[in-house]
Tab-separated table of C-alpha atoms in Angstrom:
chain	number	residue	atom	x	y	z
F	1	MET	CA	68.055	-82.750	167.445
F	2	ASN	CA	67.484	-79.072	168.313
F	3	ARG	CA	70.631	-79.296	170.488
F	4	ILE	CA	68.777	-81.751	172.693
F	5	SER	CA	70.149	-85.256	173.080
F	6	TYR	CA	68.610	-88.018	171.000
F	7	SER	CA	68.034	-89.830	174.278
F	8	GLN	CA	66.033	-87.222	176.184
F	9	GLY	CA	62.930	-88.768	177.604
F	10	MET	CA	59.882	-87.090	176.153
F	11	LEU	CA	58.976	-90.365	174.486
F	12	ALA	CA	56.549	-92.666	176.229
F	13	VAL	CA	55.736	-95.622	174.004
F	14	PHE	CA	57.063	-98.987	175.079
F	15	VAL	CA	56.553	-102.509	173.757
F	16	LEU	CA	54.723	-104.927	176.011
F	17	SER	CA	56.210	-108.013	174.445
F	18	LEU	CA	59.865	-106.861	174.389
F	19	VAL	CA	62.258	-109.444	175.822
F	20	LEU	CA	65.974	-109.184	176.513
F	21	ALA	CA	67.163	-112.536	175.219
F	22	LEU	CA	66.770	-114.784	172.210
F	23	SER	CA	64.003	-117.318	172.571
F	24	GLY	CA	64.848	-120.856	171.558
F	25	CYS	CA	62.942	-122.937	169.044
F	26	SER	CA	63.608	-126.561	168.232
F	27	ASP	CA	61.398	-126.680	165.135
F	28	LYS	CA	63.320	-124.906	162.383
F	29	ALA	CA	60.245	-124.943	160.129
F	30	GLU	CA	58.525	-122.519	162.466
F	31	PRO	CA	59.396	-118.805	162.632
F	32	HIS	CA	61.932	-118.198	165.371
F	33	GLU	CA	62.381	-114.981	167.300
F	34	VAL	CA	65.540	-112.949	166.807
F	35	TYR	CA	66.413	-110.069	169.116
F	36	LEU	CA	69.092	-107.468	168.364
F	37	ALA	CA	70.133	-104.475	170.460
F	38	GLY	CA	72.786	-101.802	170.348
F	39	LYS	CA	73.655	-98.131	170.730
F	40	THR	CA	72.959	-95.321	168.289
F	41	MET	CA	72.191	-91.592	168.205
F	42	GLY	CA	73.049	-91.149	171.875
F	43	THR	CA	70.458	-93.734	172.867
F	44	SER	CA	69.740	-97.423	172.233
F	45	TYR	CA	67.985	-99.500	169.627
F	46	HIS	CA	66.047	-102.750	169.974
F	47	ILE	CA	64.920	-104.929	167.086
F	48	LYS	CA	62.805	-108.054	167.248
F	49	PHE	CA	61.678	-110.089	164.278
F	50	TYR	CA	60.346	-113.539	163.445
F	51	ASP	CA	62.455	-115.382	160.920
F	52	GLN	CA	61.778	-118.521	158.892
F	53	GLN	CA	65.368	-118.703	157.661
F	54	ALA	CA	67.075	-120.787	160.316
F	55	GLU	CA	70.442	-120.356	158.612
F	56	ARG	CA	70.438	-116.545	158.690
F	57	ASP	CA	73.546	-115.006	160.252
F	58	ALA	CA	72.061	-112.591	162.790
F	59	SER	CA	75.458	-111.115	163.646
F	60	ALA	CA	76.084	-110.224	159.996
F	61	LEU	CA	72.657	-108.605	159.780
F	62	GLN	CA	73.359	-106.590	162.921
F	63	ALA	CA	76.658	-105.417	161.448
F	64	GLU	CA	74.727	-104.069	158.460
F	65	ILE	CA	72.299	-102.301	160.789
F	66	ASP	CA	75.095	-100.783	162.869
F	67	SER	CA	76.858	-99.514	159.745
F	68	LEU	CA	73.654	-97.981	158.405
F	69	LEU	CA	72.899	-96.208	161.686
F	70	ALA	CA	76.489	-94.979	162.008
F	71	ASP	CA	76.177	-93.337	158.586
F	72	ILE	CA	72.925	-91.625	159.587
F	73	ASN	CA	74.409	-90.423	162.864
F	74	GLN	CA	77.484	-89.082	161.056
F	75	SER	CA	75.125	-87.158	158.803
F	76	MET	CA	72.667	-85.769	161.343
F	77	SER	CA	74.174	-85.581	164.831
F	78	THR	CA	75.000	-82.115	166.139
F	79	TYR	CA	77.254	-83.848	168.695
F	80	ILE	CA	79.735	-84.973	166.009
F	81	SER	CA	81.936	-82.024	165.102
F	82	ASP	CA	82.456	-82.997	161.466
F	83	SER	CA	78.928	-84.281	160.823
F	84	GLU	CA	77.092	-83.259	157.692
F	85	ILE	CA	74.630	-81.168	159.691
F	86	ASN	CA	77.386	-79.292	161.542
F	87	THR	CA	79.171	-78.627	158.259
F	88	PHE	CA	75.984	-77.008	156.988
F	89	ASN	CA	75.421	-75.098	160.216
F	90	HIS	CA	78.864	-73.484	159.909
F	91	LEU	CA	78.289	-72.300	156.334
F	92	ALA	CA	77.889	-68.650	155.486
F	93	ALA	CA	74.667	-67.438	153.928
F	94	ASN	CA	73.879	-68.380	150.315
F	95	GLN	CA	76.579	-71.050	150.027
F	96	VAL	CA	75.135	-74.181	148.442
F	97	MET	CA	76.287	-77.422	150.064
F	98	PRO	CA	75.824	-80.740	148.241
F	99	ILE	CA	74.010	-83.121	150.580
F	100	SER	CA	73.650	-86.881	150.910
F	101	ASN	CA	70.470	-88.725	149.999
F	102	ASP	CA	69.754	-89.375	153.686
F	103	PHE	CA	70.160	-85.704	154.567
F	104	ARG	CA	67.965	-84.676	151.637
F	105	ALA	CA	65.216	-87.078	152.677
F	106	VAL	CA	65.101	-85.744	156.235
F	107	VAL	CA	65.320	-82.055	155.363
F	108	THR	CA	62.656	-82.462	152.663
F	109	GLU	CA	60.170	-84.078	155.046
F	110	SER	CA	61.086	-81.653	157.832
F	111	ILE	CA	60.317	-78.698	155.562
F	112	ARG	CA	57.048	-80.280	154.427
F	113	LEU	CA	55.916	-80.908	157.988
F	114	GLY	CA	57.005	-77.429	159.035
F	115	GLU	CA	54.993	-75.789	156.283
F	116	SER	CA	51.965	-77.932	157.086
F	117	THR	CA	51.947	-77.689	160.888
F	118	LYS	CA	53.668	-74.308	161.489
F	119	THR	CA	54.829	-75.747	164.839
F	120	LEU	CA	57.737	-77.924	163.697
F	121	ASP	CA	60.844	-75.955	162.774
F	122	VAL	CA	64.201	-77.696	162.331
F	123	THR	CA	66.031	-74.353	162.423
F	124	MET	CA	65.194	-73.655	166.089
F	125	GLY	CA	68.492	-74.785	167.622
F	126	PRO	CA	69.720	-71.218	168.311
F	127	LEU	CA	66.327	-70.308	169.812
F	128	ILE	CA	66.500	-73.308	172.146
F	129	ASP	CA	70.007	-72.240	173.150
F	130	LEU	CA	68.725	-68.726	173.863
F	131	TRP	CA	66.234	-70.154	176.355
F	132	GLY	CA	68.996	-72.210	177.977
F	133	PHE	CA	67.666	-75.641	177.095
F	134	GLY	CA	69.980	-78.506	176.329
F	135	PRO	CA	71.351	-81.525	178.184
F	136	ASP	CA	70.847	-81.056	181.940
F	137	LYS	CA	69.967	-77.389	181.524
F	138	LYS	CA	66.955	-75.405	182.632
F	139	PRO	CA	66.142	-71.798	181.851
F	140	THR	CA	66.710	-69.413	184.733
F	141	LYS	CA	65.823	-66.189	182.971
F	142	ARG	CA	63.307	-65.332	180.276
F	143	PRO	CA	64.960	-63.847	177.158
F	144	SER	CA	64.026	-60.227	176.545
F	145	ASP	CA	61.489	-59.296	173.889
F	146	ALA	CA	64.299	-57.713	171.874
F	147	GLU	CA	66.387	-60.906	172.039
F	148	LEU	CA	63.422	-63.009	170.963
F	149	ALA	CA	62.570	-60.658	168.093
F	150	THR	CA	66.145	-60.767	166.811
F	151	MET	CA	66.248	-64.539	167.084
F	152	LEU	CA	62.935	-65.015	165.261
F	153	ASN	CA	64.341	-62.982	162.386
F	154	ASN	CA	67.237	-65.427	162.071
F	155	ILE	CA	65.362	-68.735	162.123
F	156	GLY	CA	62.647	-70.325	160.011
F	157	ILE	CA	62.396	-72.966	157.295
F	158	ASP	CA	61.549	-70.151	154.858
F	159	LYS	CA	65.253	-69.270	155.083
F	160	LEU	CA	66.301	-72.661	153.656
F	161	ARG	CA	66.888	-73.141	149.928
F	162	LEU	CA	66.741	-76.774	148.772
F	163	THR	CA	67.654	-77.438	145.139
F	164	GLU	CA	68.988	-80.284	143.033
F	165	GLN	CA	72.467	-78.896	143.676
F	166	GLY	CA	72.136	-78.984	147.459
F	167	LEU	CA	71.040	-76.910	150.441
F	168	ALA	CA	71.688	-73.269	151.349
F	169	LYS	CA	70.453	-70.775	153.922
F	170	THR	CA	69.744	-67.097	153.522
F	171	VAL	CA	71.091	-66.058	156.930
F	172	THR	CA	74.424	-67.191	158.362
F	173	GLN	CA	73.075	-67.585	161.921
F	174	LEU	CA	70.547	-70.260	160.910
F	175	ALA	CA	71.372	-73.768	162.169
F	176	LEU	CA	69.598	-77.066	161.594
F	177	SER	CA	68.713	-79.713	164.161
F	178	PHE	CA	66.789	-82.907	163.359
F	179	SER	CA	65.682	-83.844	166.889
F	180	ALA	CA	62.102	-84.438	165.760
F	181	THR	CA	62.827	-86.520	162.659
F	182	ALA	CA	66.267	-88.197	162.718
F	183	LYS	CA	65.404	-91.137	164.993
F	184	GLY	CA	62.284	-91.852	162.978
F	185	TYR	CA	64.287	-91.761	159.771
F	186	GLY	CA	66.779	-94.219	161.238
F	187	ILE	CA	63.919	-96.547	162.113
F	188	ASP	CA	62.526	-96.329	158.575
F	189	LYS	CA	65.933	-97.145	157.100
F	190	VAL	CA	66.393	-100.161	159.372
F	191	ALA	CA	62.883	-101.355	158.502
F	192	GLN	CA	63.706	-101.107	154.796
F	193	LEU	CA	66.914	-103.057	155.341
F	194	LEU	CA	64.981	-105.830	157.092
F	195	GLU	CA	62.465	-105.968	154.263
F	196	ASN	CA	65.307	-106.169	151.745
F	197	HIS	CA	66.293	-109.352	153.611
F	198	ASP	CA	62.708	-110.702	153.274
F	199	ILE	CA	61.953	-110.025	156.942
F	200	THR	CA	58.389	-108.721	157.154
F	201	ASN	CA	57.294	-109.447	160.741
F	202	TYR	CA	59.344	-107.095	162.897
F	203	MET	CA	59.536	-104.374	165.521
F	204	VAL	CA	62.228	-101.674	165.312
F	205	GLU	CA	62.689	-99.223	168.208
F	206	ILE	CA	65.137	-96.360	168.619
F	207	GLY	CA	64.948	-94.163	171.703
F	208	GLY	CA	61.276	-94.920	172.314
F	209	GLU	CA	60.013	-94.491	168.741
F	210	LEU	CA	58.829	-97.563	166.863
F	211	ARG	CA	57.933	-99.114	163.567
F	212	ILE	CA	56.048	-102.383	163.412
F	213	SER	CA	55.225	-104.658	160.521
F	214	GLY	CA	53.244	-107.840	160.074
F	215	LYS	CA	52.271	-110.218	162.842
F	216	LYS	CA	53.746	-112.308	165.602
F	217	PRO	CA	53.491	-116.131	165.383
F	218	ASN	CA	49.996	-117.652	165.348
F	219	ASN	CA	48.703	-114.477	163.657
F	220	GLN	CA	48.985	-112.475	166.873
F	221	ASP	CA	48.953	-108.692	166.684
F	222	TRP	CA	51.809	-106.670	168.070
F	223	LYS	CA	50.631	-104.880	171.202
F	224	ILE	CA	51.955	-101.468	172.204
F	225	ALA	CA	51.337	-99.624	175.462
F	226	ILE	CA	50.995	-95.877	175.877
F	227	GLU	CA	52.354	-94.734	179.217
F	228	GLN	CA	50.241	-93.153	181.935
F	229	PRO	CA	51.351	-89.501	182.042
F	230	ASP	CA	50.562	-88.848	185.692
F	231	ALA	CA	52.199	-91.941	187.141
F	232	PRO	CA	54.249	-91.228	190.290
F	233	PRO	CA	57.873	-90.204	189.662
F	234	GLY	CA	60.043	-93.241	189.008
F	235	GLU	CA	57.099	-95.451	188.096
F	236	ARG	CA	55.837	-96.488	184.668
F	237	LYS	CA	52.196	-97.446	184.296
F	238	VAL	CA	50.131	-98.440	181.288
F	239	HIS	CA	47.507	-95.934	180.189
F	240	LEU	CA	46.263	-97.712	177.064
F	241	VAL	CA	47.155	-100.749	174.962
F	242	ILE	CA	46.758	-100.547	171.183
F	243	ALA	CA	47.293	-102.818	168.179
F	244	PRO	CA	48.977	-100.427	165.720
F	245	GLY	CA	49.140	-102.769	162.739
F	246	THR	CA	51.891	-102.007	160.230
F	247	ASN	CA	52.888	-98.461	161.150
F	248	GLY	CA	55.423	-96.177	162.692
F	249	ILE	CA	54.489	-95.094	166.223
F	250	ALA	CA	55.772	-91.972	167.958
F	251	THR	CA	54.801	-90.447	171.287
F	252	SER	CA	55.832	-86.979	172.394
F	253	GLY	CA	55.135	-85.718	175.884
F	254	ASP	CA	56.266	-82.977	178.214
F	255	TYR	CA	55.093	-84.512	181.464
F	256	ARG	CA	58.686	-85.458	182.347
F	257	ILE	CA	60.481	-82.387	180.994
F	258	PHE	CA	59.081	-79.031	182.057
F	259	TYR	CA	60.026	-76.213	184.364
F	260	GLU	CA	58.528	-73.445	186.473
F	261	MET	CA	59.644	-69.838	186.308
F	262	ASP	CA	57.978	-66.691	187.608
F	263	GLY	CA	54.959	-68.702	188.720
F	264	GLU	CA	54.339	-70.201	185.263
F	265	THR	CA	54.806	-73.809	184.110
F	266	TYR	CA	56.447	-74.247	180.708
F	267	SER	CA	57.187	-77.159	178.417
F	268	HIS	CA	60.688	-77.700	177.023
F	269	LEU	CA	59.070	-77.567	173.567
F	270	ILE	CA	59.165	-74.149	171.936
F	271	ASP	CA	56.575	-72.688	169.584
F	272	PRO	CA	58.448	-71.292	166.561
F	273	THR	CA	55.628	-68.872	165.807
F	274	THR	CA	56.089	-67.030	169.114
F	275	GLY	CA	59.573	-68.023	170.279
F	276	MET	CA	58.030	-69.017	173.610
F	277	PRO	CA	57.885	-72.441	175.299
F	278	SER	CA	54.482	-74.027	174.922
F	279	ARG	CA	52.254	-74.021	178.004
F	280	HIS	CA	51.812	-77.242	179.918
F	281	ASP	CA	48.558	-78.430	178.291
F	282	LEU	CA	49.052	-81.503	176.124
F	283	VAL	CA	51.112	-84.012	178.073
F	284	SER	CA	51.141	-86.924	175.631
F	285	VAL	CA	50.630	-87.189	171.867
F	286	THR	CA	50.767	-90.514	170.027
F	287	VAL	CA	50.770	-90.588	166.226
F	288	LEU	CA	50.586	-93.568	163.871
F	289	HIS	CA	51.916	-93.256	160.316
F	290	PRO	CA	53.495	-95.638	157.791
F	291	SER	CA	56.708	-93.602	158.166
F	292	ALA	CA	58.260	-93.450	161.632
F	293	MET	CA	59.998	-90.222	160.590
F	294	THR	CA	56.682	-88.558	159.776
F	295	ALA	CA	55.065	-89.893	162.961
F	296	ASP	CA	58.051	-88.577	164.945
F	297	GLY	CA	57.791	-85.070	163.500
F	298	LEU	CA	54.017	-84.892	163.806
F	299	ALA	CA	54.059	-85.976	167.461
F	300	THR	CA	56.334	-83.048	168.329
F	301	ALA	CA	54.369	-80.571	166.209
F	302	LEU	CA	51.003	-81.552	167.692
F	303	THR	CA	52.335	-81.308	171.244
F	304	VAL	CA	53.337	-77.698	170.615
F	305	MET	CA	49.891	-76.931	169.145
F	306	GLY	CA	47.932	-77.804	172.265
F	307	MET	CA	44.796	-79.913	172.591
F	308	GLU	CA	42.307	-77.923	170.544
F	309	LYS	CA	44.529	-77.181	167.547
F	310	ALA	CA	45.991	-80.703	167.577
F	311	GLN	CA	42.484	-82.195	167.398
F	312	ALA	CA	41.577	-79.945	164.501
F	313	TYR	CA	44.789	-80.770	162.629
F	314	ALA	CA	44.329	-84.525	163.127
F	315	GLN	CA	40.762	-84.374	161.866
F	316	LYS	CA	41.621	-82.176	158.874
F	317	HIS	CA	44.436	-84.490	157.768
F	318	ASP	CA	42.712	-87.758	158.768
F	319	LEU	CA	45.579	-88.729	161.079
F	320	PRO	CA	45.509	-91.556	163.655
F	321	VAL	CA	46.247	-89.525	166.787
F	322	TYR	CA	45.732	-90.089	170.516
F	323	LEU	CA	45.989	-87.075	172.829
F	324	ILE	CA	46.204	-86.756	176.610
F	325	ALA	CA	45.934	-83.336	178.256
F	326	LYS	CA	45.787	-82.027	181.791
F	327	SER	CA	42.741	-80.146	182.996
F	328	ALA	CA	41.293	-78.944	186.280
F	329	GLN	CA	39.265	-82.155	186.351
F	330	GLY	CA	42.240	-84.418	185.680
F	331	LEU	CA	43.435	-86.064	182.485
F	332	VAL	CA	41.400	-85.532	179.320
F	333	THR	CA	41.846	-87.892	176.352
F	334	TYR	CA	40.998	-87.736	172.668
F	335	ALA	CA	41.204	-90.427	169.969
F	336	SER	CA	40.819	-89.142	166.417
F	337	PRO	CA	38.395	-91.027	164.139
F	338	ALA	CA	41.376	-92.459	162.235
F	339	PHE	CA	42.888	-93.756	165.497
F	340	LYS	CA	39.848	-95.652	166.765
F	341	PRO	CA	40.373	-98.803	164.633
F	342	TYR	CA	43.643	-99.393	166.521
F	343	LEU	CA	42.055	-99.380	169.989
């Protein structure tokens, strides 16, 4: 996660119908609600589904989920010293490391999104460190042009080599971080596990990102709320309610994490093309996609782009995207043509 905790709060989607206890049901022929919650990836997960199998052992299912998420975290967390990602990050240049299927899936999609957007780069961990970002940190000094130039020469997905044998890097200093894709991948894996158990009406949430499938009882749509970006500090208000259908949903925003230095306001998100933090323009980006991992990565990439480029990208790729930006006149919103059916 680009040396930033899985739990940092740039995510602003929340589920209107989420409850914190199992709901009872006396008629076993009717779907009954099951709610599971736990800890993973430095944050929490919440799962709700409607089950017609009254005899299902929910605790056994949760044990499967916890084991699956533990494996993903062991693979992709930069906070676990012997994780798969840290093992790769400590390799010297041109050493090929065999990688797990999970790791391959995430790095493959991360490279694809990076090549497509130019604003998502999973090798930016050292650049983020150079700026001083990380848990509870704020930059106090702008890196020099020389420092930035040197750093930009040592990062970039073009310096990764993915083959059937494994993954290598062409410069030793390069280090991976899956902050924009790992949570989404975990959600996708949990969703697949549920479907393998013939559970098709569900909501899976990890750290604010979601994947939803099917319907609630009585053919009701799942309803998701996008948060109001300019709500007073400490308050959460609904900006917009959508019915996302069967999709992953990710929201990225920098309205809670930004800083001021030398009279300028900067986002905590860094543009890999310049090495500079993005300016405080787009404050909320919501993306719908069948894959929560892809939605997760795209939400971050579009936020870095800014309003105009994000609109153009969404239109070019026919993506369901909802954007909120600050302007002199207040908040400005944009719903892409592909997003409008979900309003």
